[in-house]
Amino acid sequence: QSGGGKSTFLRQIITTLYLNNPKFEFVLIDLKGGLEFQIFENKERMNVVPNTSSALEFMERLDETLQSRMAILKQNECKDIDAFLKLPAEKRIASCAVNRTVVVIDEAAELFMASDKSGANDAQRAKRLTIKLAAQGRAVGIHLIVATQRPDVKAVDGQIKANLSGIVAFQMPNMHSSQTILDNSRAAHLPKIPGRCIWKTS
């Protein structure tokens, strides 16, 4: 629900990861015109993406990054980025730097649903690229956070949800919304305390 703490929570996650991991890179897709993530603009290693068309361009680039990193891992006989980063630097075969990338999509419904800002083709393309990143990105160090204030099945694709390793649900307006996100009604019964949420990992 509006005012429940989602945006504050997202900014806390980004800030914590940024300060504790000096090599992490960030793609922050903020479809409120860049208002929510404007505090991160012009920061090193941060890319704030304020609209749907720019978001699609970045998603296409991330897809290319995914492919190139898969090739690097295969070349180094590593099953994932953890194994690659454990290799001594002198033994690594890499054509480019392989750092972890955190992709945050805020107001995901704006990206995944056709509207006056994006047509049906763009919405489908965005959803297809996000499903691929969710399914394959973690192994190559591309980590996805998807946030929405519209918890319905059109905005929260089942394939994306199935490939996210954890879910944070703030207070929901009704049991149906809670069911969509958590597969139970508990988020509809949270006390009206800003920031109160449920964290689900299994």
PDB file of N, CA and C in Angstrom, residues 10-28 39-48 100 102 104 145:
ATOM      1  N   LEU A  10      13.834   0.061  -0.575  1.00  0.00           N
ATOM      2  CA  LEU A  10      14.673  -0.085  -1.774  1.00  0.00           C
ATOM      3  C   LEU A  10      15.917   0.803  -1.676  1.00  0.00           C
ATOM      4  N   ARG A  11      15.731   2.046  -1.251  1.00  0.00           N
ATOM      5  CA  ARG A  11      16.886   2.957  -1.131  1.00  0.00           C
ATOM      6  C   ARG A  11      17.881   2.442  -0.089  1.00  0.00           C
ATOM      7  N   GLN A  12      17.368   1.830   0.984  1.00  0.00           N
ATOM      8  CA  GLN A  12      18.258   1.262   2.005  1.00  0.00           C
ATOM      9  C   GLN A  12      19.071   0.087   1.447  1.00  0.00           C
ATOM     10  N   ILE A  13      18.413  -0.776   0.676  1.00  0.00           N
ATOM     11  CA  ILE A  13      19.118  -1.915   0.065  1.00  0.00           C
ATOM     12  C   ILE A  13      20.239  -1.416  -0.853  1.00  0.00           C
ATOM     13  N   ILE A  14      19.885  -0.470  -1.726  1.00  0.00           N
ATOM     14  CA  ILE A  14      20.857   0.050  -2.695  1.00  0.00           C
ATOM     15  C   ILE A  14      22.035   0.701  -1.976  1.00  0.00           C
ATOM     16  N   THR A  15      21.743   1.537  -0.988  1.00  0.00           N
ATOM     17  CA  THR A  15      22.800   2.243  -0.247  1.00  0.00           C
ATOM     18  C   THR A  15      23.726   1.262   0.460  1.00  0.00           C
ATOM     19  N   THR A  16      23.145   0.258   1.118  1.00  0.00           N
ATOM     20  CA  THR A  16      23.942  -0.733   1.846  1.00  0.00           C
ATOM     21  C   THR A  16      24.853  -1.511   0.904  1.00  0.00           C
ATOM     22  N   LEU A  17      24.295  -1.977  -0.220  1.00  0.00           N
ATOM     23  CA  LEU A  17      25.099  -2.734  -1.179  1.00  0.00           C
ATOM     24  C   LEU A  17      26.199  -1.865  -1.796  1.00  0.00           C
ATOM     25  N   TYR A  18      25.856  -0.606  -2.084  1.00  0.00           N
ATOM     26  CA  TYR A  18      26.814   0.319  -2.700  1.00  0.00           C
ATOM     27  C   TYR A  18      27.994   0.599  -1.770  1.00  0.00           C
ATOM     28  N   LEU A  19      27.709   0.876  -0.512  1.00  0.00           N
ATOM     29  CA  LEU A  19      28.770   1.238   0.442  1.00  0.00           C
ATOM     30  C   LEU A  19      29.630   0.039   0.834  1.00  0.00           C
ATOM     31  N   ASN A  20      29.032  -1.146   0.880  1.00  0.00           N
ATOM     32  CA  ASN A  20      29.774  -2.334   1.328  1.00  0.00           C
ATOM     33  C   ASN A  20      30.477  -3.093   0.210  1.00  0.00           C
ATOM     34  N   ASN A  21      30.180  -2.738  -1.036  1.00  0.00           N
ATOM     35  CA  ASN A  21      30.744  -3.501  -2.167  1.00  0.00           C
ATOM     36  C   ASN A  21      31.265  -2.540  -3.231  1.00  0.00           C
ATOM     37  N   PRO A  22      32.509  -2.094  -3.094  1.00  0.00           N
ATOM     38  CA  PRO A  22      33.034  -1.041  -3.980  1.00  0.00           C
ATOM     39  C   PRO A  22      33.174  -1.431  -5.449  1.00  0.00           C
ATOM     40  N   LYS A  23      32.972  -2.715  -5.784  1.00  0.00           N
ATOM     41  CA  LYS A  23      33.056  -3.111  -7.190  1.00  0.00           C
ATOM     42  C   LYS A  23      31.690  -3.381  -7.816  1.00  0.00           C
ATOM     43  N   PHE A  24      30.657  -3.394  -7.006  1.00  0.00           N
ATOM     44  CA  PHE A  24      29.320  -3.632  -7.549  1.00  0.00           C
ATOM     45  C   PHE A  24      28.915  -2.485  -8.471  1.00  0.00           C
ATOM     46  N   GLU A  25      28.191  -2.824  -9.545  1.00  0.00           N
ATOM     47  CA  GLU A  25      27.617  -1.821 -10.437  1.00  0.00           C
ATOM     48  C   GLU A  25      26.091  -1.898 -10.336  1.00  0.00           C
ATOM     49  N   PHE A  26      25.425  -0.781 -10.609  1.00  0.00           N
ATOM     50  CA  PHE A  26      23.982  -0.705 -10.386  1.00  0.00           C
ATOM     51  C   PHE A  26      23.249  -0.147 -11.602  1.00  0.00           C
ATOM     52  N   VAL A  27      22.136  -0.786 -11.928  1.00  0.00           N
ATOM     53  CA  VAL A  27      21.193  -0.252 -12.916  1.00  0.00           C
ATOM     54  C   VAL A  27      19.877  -0.066 -12.167  1.00  0.00           C
ATOM     55  N   LEU A  28      19.468   1.188 -11.981  1.00  0.00           N
ATOM     56  CA  LEU A  28      18.274   1.512 -11.195  1.00  0.00           C
ATOM     57  C   LEU A  28      17.185   2.026 -12.129  1.00  0.00           C
ATOM     58  N   ILE A  39      18.593  10.516  -5.695  1.00  0.00           N
ATOM     59  CA  ILE A  39      19.745  10.679  -4.794  1.00  0.00           C
ATOM     60  C   ILE A  39      20.961   9.890  -5.280  1.00  0.00           C
ATOM     61  N   PHE A  40      20.742   8.936  -6.191  1.00  0.00           N
ATOM     62  CA  PHE A  40      21.858   8.122  -6.698  1.00  0.00           C
ATOM     63  C   PHE A  40      22.396   8.618  -8.038  1.00  0.00           C
ATOM     64  N   GLU A  41      21.781   9.635  -8.599  1.00  0.00           N
ATOM     65  CA  GLU A  41      22.239  10.140  -9.903  1.00  0.00           C
ATOM     66  C   GLU A  41      23.643  10.723  -9.788  1.00  0.00           C
ATOM     67  N   ASN A  42      24.418  10.542 -10.861  1.00  0.00           N
ATOM     68  CA  ASN A  42      25.787  11.068 -10.958  1.00  0.00           C
ATOM     69  C   ASN A  42      26.750  10.440  -9.953  1.00  0.00           C
ATOM     70  N   LYS A  43      26.352   9.309  -9.379  1.00  0.00           N
ATOM     71  CA  LYS A  43      27.277   8.568  -8.511  1.00  0.00           C
ATOM     72  C   LYS A  43      28.030   7.555  -9.373  1.00  0.00           C
ATOM     73  N   GLU A  44      29.282   7.355  -9.035  1.00  0.00           N
ATOM     74  CA  GLU A  44      30.085   6.367  -9.750  1.00  0.00           C
ATOM     75  C   GLU A  44      29.460   4.978  -9.594  1.00  0.00           C
ATOM     76  N   ARG A  45      29.431   4.219 -10.674  1.00  0.00           N
ATOM     77  CA  ARG A  45      28.904   2.852 -10.713  1.00  0.00           C
ATOM     78  C   ARG A  45      27.374   2.782 -10.690  1.00  0.00           C
ATOM     79  N   MET A  46      26.708   3.944 -10.741  1.00  0.00           N
ATOM     80  CA  MET A  46      25.249   3.995 -10.700  1.00  0.00           C
ATOM     81  C   MET A  46      24.685   4.466 -12.041  1.00  0.00           C
ATOM     82  N   ASN A  47      23.700   3.756 -12.547  1.00  0.00           N
ATOM     83  CA  ASN A  47      22.954   4.196 -13.728  1.00  0.00           C
ATOM     84  C   ASN A  47      21.490   4.310 -13.339  1.00  0.00           C
ATOM     85  N   VAL A  48      20.952   5.536 -13.315  1.00  0.00           N
ATOM     86  CA  VAL A  48      19.539   5.736 -13.004  1.00  0.00           C
ATOM     87  C   VAL A  48      18.783   5.880 -14.321  1.00  0.00           C
ATOM     88  N   ARG A 100      29.877  -7.891 -10.129  1.00  0.00           N
ATOM     89  CA  ARG A 100      28.451  -8.106  -9.897  1.00  0.00           C
ATOM     90  C   ARG A 100      27.661  -6.846 -10.268  1.00  0.00           C
ATOM     91  N   VAL A 102      23.787  -5.128  -9.879  1.00  0.00           N
ATOM     92  CA  VAL A 102      22.487  -5.172  -9.223  1.00  0.00           C
ATOM     93  C   VAL A 102      21.505  -4.368 -10.059  1.00  0.00           C
ATOM     94  N   VAL A 104      17.729  -2.985 -10.250  1.00  0.00           N
ATOM     95  CA  VAL A 104      16.521  -2.710  -9.462  1.00  0.00           C
ATOM     96  C   VAL A 104      15.460  -2.140 -10.391  1.00  0.00           C
ATOM     97  N   ILE A 145      16.240  -7.155  -8.526  1.00  0.00           N
ATOM     98  CA  ILE A 145      15.238  -6.791  -7.519  1.00  0.00           C
ATOM     99  C   ILE A 145      14.073  -6.164  -8.271  1.00  0.00           C
TER     100      ILE A 145
END
